[in-house]
PDB file of C-alpha atoms in Angstrom:
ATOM      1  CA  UNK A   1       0.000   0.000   0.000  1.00 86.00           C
ATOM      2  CA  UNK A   2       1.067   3.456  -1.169  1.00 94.00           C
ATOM      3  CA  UNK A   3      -0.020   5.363   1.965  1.00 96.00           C
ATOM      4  CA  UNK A   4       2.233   3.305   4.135  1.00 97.00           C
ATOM      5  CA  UNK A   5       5.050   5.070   3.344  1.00 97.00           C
ATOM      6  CA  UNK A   6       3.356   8.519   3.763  1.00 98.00           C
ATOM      7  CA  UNK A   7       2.655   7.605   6.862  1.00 98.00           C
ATOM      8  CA  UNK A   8       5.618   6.683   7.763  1.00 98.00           C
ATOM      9  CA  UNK A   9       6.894   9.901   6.651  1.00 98.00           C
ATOM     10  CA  UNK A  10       4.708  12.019   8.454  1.00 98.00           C
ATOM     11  CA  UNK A  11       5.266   9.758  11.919  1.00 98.00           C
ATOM     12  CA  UNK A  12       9.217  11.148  11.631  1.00 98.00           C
ATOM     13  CA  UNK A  13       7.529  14.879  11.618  1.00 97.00           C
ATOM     14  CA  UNK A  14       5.147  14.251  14.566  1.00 97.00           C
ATOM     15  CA  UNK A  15       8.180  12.828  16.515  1.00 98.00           C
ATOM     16  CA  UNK A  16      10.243  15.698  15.553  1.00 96.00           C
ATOM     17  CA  UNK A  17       7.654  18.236  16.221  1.00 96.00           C
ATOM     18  CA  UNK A  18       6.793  16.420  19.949  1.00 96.00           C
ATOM     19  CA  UNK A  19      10.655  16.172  20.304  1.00 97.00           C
ATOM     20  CA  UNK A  20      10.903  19.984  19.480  1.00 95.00           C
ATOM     21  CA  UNK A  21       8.061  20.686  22.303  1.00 96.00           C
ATOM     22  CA  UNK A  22       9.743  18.866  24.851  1.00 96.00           C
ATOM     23  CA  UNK A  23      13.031  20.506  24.147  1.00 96.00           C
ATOM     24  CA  UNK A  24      11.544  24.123  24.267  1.00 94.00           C
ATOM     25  CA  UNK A  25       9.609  23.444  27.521  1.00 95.00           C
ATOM     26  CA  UNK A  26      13.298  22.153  29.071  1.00 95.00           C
ATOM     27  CA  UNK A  27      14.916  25.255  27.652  1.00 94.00           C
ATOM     28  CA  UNK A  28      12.297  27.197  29.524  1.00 93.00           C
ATOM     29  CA  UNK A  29      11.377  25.471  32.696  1.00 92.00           C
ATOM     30  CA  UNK A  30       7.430  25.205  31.536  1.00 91.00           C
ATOM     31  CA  UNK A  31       6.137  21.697  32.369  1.00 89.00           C
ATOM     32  CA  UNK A  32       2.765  22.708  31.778  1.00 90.00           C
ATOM     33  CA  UNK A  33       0.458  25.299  29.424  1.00 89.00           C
ATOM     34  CA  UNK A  34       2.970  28.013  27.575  1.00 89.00           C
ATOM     35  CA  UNK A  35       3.650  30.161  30.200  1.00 91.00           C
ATOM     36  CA  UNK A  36       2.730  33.033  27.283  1.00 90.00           C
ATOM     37  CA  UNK A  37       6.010  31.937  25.572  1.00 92.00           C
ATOM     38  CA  UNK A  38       5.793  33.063  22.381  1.00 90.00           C
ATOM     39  CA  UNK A  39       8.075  30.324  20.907  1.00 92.00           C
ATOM     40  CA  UNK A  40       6.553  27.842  22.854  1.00 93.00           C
ATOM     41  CA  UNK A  41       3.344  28.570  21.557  1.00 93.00           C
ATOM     42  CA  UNK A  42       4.439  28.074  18.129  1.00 92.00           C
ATOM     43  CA  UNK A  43       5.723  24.874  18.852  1.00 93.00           C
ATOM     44  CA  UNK A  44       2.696  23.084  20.457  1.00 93.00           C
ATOM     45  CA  UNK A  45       0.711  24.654  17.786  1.00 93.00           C
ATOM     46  CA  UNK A  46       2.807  23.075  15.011  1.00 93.00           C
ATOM     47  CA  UNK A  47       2.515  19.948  17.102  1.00 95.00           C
ATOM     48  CA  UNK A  48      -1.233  20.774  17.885  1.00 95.00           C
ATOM     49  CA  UNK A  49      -2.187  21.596  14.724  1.00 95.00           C
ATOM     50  CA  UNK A  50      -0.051  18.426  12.962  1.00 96.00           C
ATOM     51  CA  UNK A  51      -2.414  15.916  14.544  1.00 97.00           C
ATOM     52  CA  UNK A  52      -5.713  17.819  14.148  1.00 97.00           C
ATOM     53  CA  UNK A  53      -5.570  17.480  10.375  1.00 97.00           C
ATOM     54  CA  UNK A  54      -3.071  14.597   9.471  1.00 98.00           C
ATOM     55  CA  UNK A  55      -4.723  11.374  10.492  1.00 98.00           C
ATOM     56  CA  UNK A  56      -7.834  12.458   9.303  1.00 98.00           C
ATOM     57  CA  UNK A  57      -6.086  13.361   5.810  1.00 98.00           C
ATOM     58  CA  UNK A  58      -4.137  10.009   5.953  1.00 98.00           C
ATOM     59  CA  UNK A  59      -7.425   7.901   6.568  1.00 98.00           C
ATOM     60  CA  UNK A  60      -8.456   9.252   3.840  1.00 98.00           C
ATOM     61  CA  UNK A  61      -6.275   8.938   1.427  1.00 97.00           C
ATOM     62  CA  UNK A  62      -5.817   4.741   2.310  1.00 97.00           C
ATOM     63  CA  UNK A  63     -10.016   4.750   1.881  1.00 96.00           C
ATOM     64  CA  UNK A  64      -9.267   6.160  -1.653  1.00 96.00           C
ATOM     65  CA  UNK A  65      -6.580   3.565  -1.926  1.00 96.00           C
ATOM     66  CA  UNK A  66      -8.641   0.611  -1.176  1.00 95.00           C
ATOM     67  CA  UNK A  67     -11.331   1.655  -3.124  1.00 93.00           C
ATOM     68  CA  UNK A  68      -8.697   1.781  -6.033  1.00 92.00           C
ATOM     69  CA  UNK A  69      -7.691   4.938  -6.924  1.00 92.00           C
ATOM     70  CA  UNK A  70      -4.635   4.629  -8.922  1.00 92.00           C
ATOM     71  CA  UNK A  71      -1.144   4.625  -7.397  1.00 94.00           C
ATOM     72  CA  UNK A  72       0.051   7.961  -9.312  1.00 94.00           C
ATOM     73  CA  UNK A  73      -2.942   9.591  -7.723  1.00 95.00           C
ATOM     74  CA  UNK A  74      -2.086   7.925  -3.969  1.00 96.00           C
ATOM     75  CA  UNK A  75       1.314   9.261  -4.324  1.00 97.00           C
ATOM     76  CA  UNK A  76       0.293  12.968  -5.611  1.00 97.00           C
ATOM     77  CA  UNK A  77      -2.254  13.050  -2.753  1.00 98.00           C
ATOM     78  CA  UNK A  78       0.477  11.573   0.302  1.00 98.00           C
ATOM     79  CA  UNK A  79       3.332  14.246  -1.653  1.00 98.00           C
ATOM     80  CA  UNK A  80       1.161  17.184  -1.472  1.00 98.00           C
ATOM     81  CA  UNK A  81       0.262  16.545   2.126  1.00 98.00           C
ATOM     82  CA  UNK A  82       3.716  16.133   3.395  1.00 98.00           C
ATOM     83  CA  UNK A  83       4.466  19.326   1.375  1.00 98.00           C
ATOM     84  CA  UNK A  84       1.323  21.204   3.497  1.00 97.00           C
ATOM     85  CA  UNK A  85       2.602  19.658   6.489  1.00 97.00           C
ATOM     86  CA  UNK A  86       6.554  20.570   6.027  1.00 96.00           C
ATOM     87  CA  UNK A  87       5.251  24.269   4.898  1.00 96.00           C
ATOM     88  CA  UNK A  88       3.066  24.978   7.950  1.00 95.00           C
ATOM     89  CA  UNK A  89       6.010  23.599  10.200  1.00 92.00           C
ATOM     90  CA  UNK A  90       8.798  25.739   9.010  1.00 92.00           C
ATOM     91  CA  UNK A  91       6.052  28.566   8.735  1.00 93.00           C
ATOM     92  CA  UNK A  92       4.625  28.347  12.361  1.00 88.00           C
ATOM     93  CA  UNK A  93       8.352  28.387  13.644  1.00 80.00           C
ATOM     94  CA  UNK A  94       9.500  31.315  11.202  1.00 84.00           C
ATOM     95  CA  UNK A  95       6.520  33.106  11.559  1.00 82.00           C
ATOM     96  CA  UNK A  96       5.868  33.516   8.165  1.00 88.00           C
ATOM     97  CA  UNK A  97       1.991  33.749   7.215  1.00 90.00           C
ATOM     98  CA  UNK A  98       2.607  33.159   3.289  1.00 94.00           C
ATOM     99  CA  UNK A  99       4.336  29.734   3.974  1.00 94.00           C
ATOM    100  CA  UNK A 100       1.680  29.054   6.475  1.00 94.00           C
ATOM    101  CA  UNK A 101      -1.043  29.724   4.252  1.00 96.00           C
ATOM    102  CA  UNK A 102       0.694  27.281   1.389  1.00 96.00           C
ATOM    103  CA  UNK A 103       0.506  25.311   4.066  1.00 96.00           C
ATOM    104  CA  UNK A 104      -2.878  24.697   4.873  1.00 96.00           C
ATOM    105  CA  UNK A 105      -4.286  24.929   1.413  1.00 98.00           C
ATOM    106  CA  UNK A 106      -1.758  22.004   0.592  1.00 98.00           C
ATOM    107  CA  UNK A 107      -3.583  20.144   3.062  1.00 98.00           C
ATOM    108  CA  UNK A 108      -6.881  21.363   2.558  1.00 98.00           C
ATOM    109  CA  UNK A 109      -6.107  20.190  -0.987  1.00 98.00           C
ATOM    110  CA  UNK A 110      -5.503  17.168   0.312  1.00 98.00           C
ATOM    111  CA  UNK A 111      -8.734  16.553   2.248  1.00 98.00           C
ATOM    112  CA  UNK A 112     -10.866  17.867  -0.648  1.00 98.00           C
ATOM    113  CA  UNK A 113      -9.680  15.827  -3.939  1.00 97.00           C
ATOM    114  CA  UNK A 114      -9.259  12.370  -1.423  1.00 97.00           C
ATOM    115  CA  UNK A 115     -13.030  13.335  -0.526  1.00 96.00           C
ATOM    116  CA  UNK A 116     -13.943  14.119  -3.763  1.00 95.00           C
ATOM    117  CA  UNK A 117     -11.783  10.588  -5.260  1.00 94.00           C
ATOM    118  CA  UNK A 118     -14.194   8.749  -2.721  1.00 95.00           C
ATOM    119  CA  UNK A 119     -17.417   9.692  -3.625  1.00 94.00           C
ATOM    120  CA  UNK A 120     -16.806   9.460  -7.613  1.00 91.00           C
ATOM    121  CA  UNK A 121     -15.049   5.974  -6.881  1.00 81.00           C
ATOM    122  CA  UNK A 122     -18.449   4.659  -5.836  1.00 62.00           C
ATOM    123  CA  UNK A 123     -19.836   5.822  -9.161  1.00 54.00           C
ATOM    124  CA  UNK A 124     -17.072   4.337 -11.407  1.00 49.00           C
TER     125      UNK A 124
END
């Protein structure tokens, strides 16, 4: 299965974005909440907002799999979320809205032509 190794992929992010939480709360003594630290905020929020969309996205994708959507469209669906997600990462740490907004649209790409590959699979 194609998505496999998407998801693979994207499990190395989430541990480097949970890695890169822990290591800013150690840096600044804050076991718990963010403390209004602005650069820990980022970083649960990259974290945060990582997991909100990702599985979801990834499910997905593996439904339009199995339903036999065709490999090339598997992998341009699993490449342009791991582009969204590697976007809104560097852009929530930089700060940098037009990265950010790549971001999400990559993802909410994503979410919309797997969706849409579902419901005209059950028609063809």
């Amino acid at each position: 299965m194609i998505i496999s190794f998407y998801a693979a992929i994207l499990a190395f992010m989430y541990i480097y974005l949970s890695i890169n939480v822990v290591k800013v709360r150690k840096a600044n003594q804050i076991s718990l909440g963010t403390n209004d630290n602005q650069q820990l905020l980022r970083a649960t929020r990259a974290h945060g907002n990582f997991i909100e969309y990702v599985p979801f996205a990834l499910i997905l994708i593996f439904l339009a799999e199995y339903q036999g959507l065709s490999s090339h469209y598997c992998h341009l669906l699993g490449t342009l979320l791991v582009f969204g997600r590697v976007c809104h990462c560097i852009a929530i740490n930089d700060n940098t809205l037009k990265l950010r907004v790549i971001g999400m649209l990559s993802t909410f790409a994503t979410l919309a032509l797997s969706a849409i590959a579902l419901l005209l699979g059950r028609f063809f």
